[in-house]
Amino acid sequence: MTALTRRLAIGALAAPALPRAARAAFPDHDVRLLVGFSAGGAVDLVARLVAEPLRAALGQNVVVENQAGASGLIAAEAAARAAPDGHTLYVAAMSAYAVLPQLPGQRMPLDMDRDLVPVGNVAGVLNALVVAPGSPFRTVGALVAAARAAPERLTYASTGNGTSQHLAGELFSRLAGVRMTHVPYRGGSNAIVDIAAGRVDMMFGNFPEFIGQIRDGGLRLLAFGGTQASPLFPDVPLVRDTLPGFEVTSWIGLAGPAGLPAPALAAWDAALARVTAAPGFRRRIAESGLEVLAQDGAAFRATIAADRRRWGEVIQGAGIRAE
């Protein structure tokens, strides 16, 4: 029996066992999913993909609210201040939980561990390495060779210091034994424009945000940064094929305000297990360049702890600070 199957079975058994009052308490009105970024990015995409099937699983309307700013922390703070009844959750990206709290110089308006509780991890975001369509680099090996031949000449884009794109570039540099120049941008769209025009050599980023340009020929997909390729491009190699140890994966899950009652947590666990097991949801996730994770709260907390250790080493080794 898989972990997901056990969750479905436990949820089915646990729901009837709850007292009548507890069952009626959650959910009894609209559910809000707070997104810390503007529409169009990977976090917003996951929120909207999961909201539709959650409406059926919870029996209530599920509203996605974008509260962009402060690298997603404005929405996190709003979720932490919400009533701890399960009706307001934060759509959490890996950076908010695993990177920002340990980034020197980063102002945190909340304590992610004290003020929020992980509810469940929903989707993994594939990492992709892209270059301009006219780039001379067609393999990861060619990039590494060029970087070794001309230290600091090659450039890589990100959406800011301490972002997943920046950390991926630093990990690449460390494993390859090279020095490259980091070019931070204020937004992903501006970075992609300059990548496509060849003004910056490359970028590691969230695959869903590149798909349109890759399909239209505006970007060349060189490799995937995780442990597997997307089924949309199954023949594209992995960075780790050339640089063993390179593994950049991200995730997007749900967290709620501290103090969520056990019945609400149990209801969320059962609802997420049902949603993430549904073939239609899994198909839409794959078509969007994502993968289903389906981690309950305990597994989600373990993932957060592991990623903090992993990226903390990169941050410290590269001397990265918040802007």
Short mmCIF file of N, CA, C and O in Angstrom, two decimals, residues 82 87 141 159:
data_model
loop_
_atom_site.label_atom_id
_atom_site.label_comp_id
_atom_site.label_asym_id
_atom_site.label_seq_id
_atom_site.Cartn_x
_atom_site.Cartn_y
_atom_site.Cartn_z
N ALA A 82 -4.80 35.22 10.00
CA ALA A 82 -6.18 34.80 9.78
C ALA A 82 -6.68 33.93 10.94
O ALA A 82 -5.88 33.38 11.71
N HIS A 87 -10.07 27.94 7.17
CA HIS A 87 -10.69 28.54 5.99
C HIS A 87 -9.75 29.45 5.20
O HIS A 87 -10.11 29.89 4.10
N GLY A 141 27.80 20.48 -21.10
CA GLY A 141 29.24 20.36 -21.17
C GLY A 141 29.89 21.54 -21.87
O GLY A 141 30.96 22.02 -21.46
N THR A 159 15.72 36.30 -10.66
CA THR A 159 14.77 37.35 -10.29
C THR A 159 15.16 38.01 -8.98
O THR A 159 14.34 38.65 -8.34
#
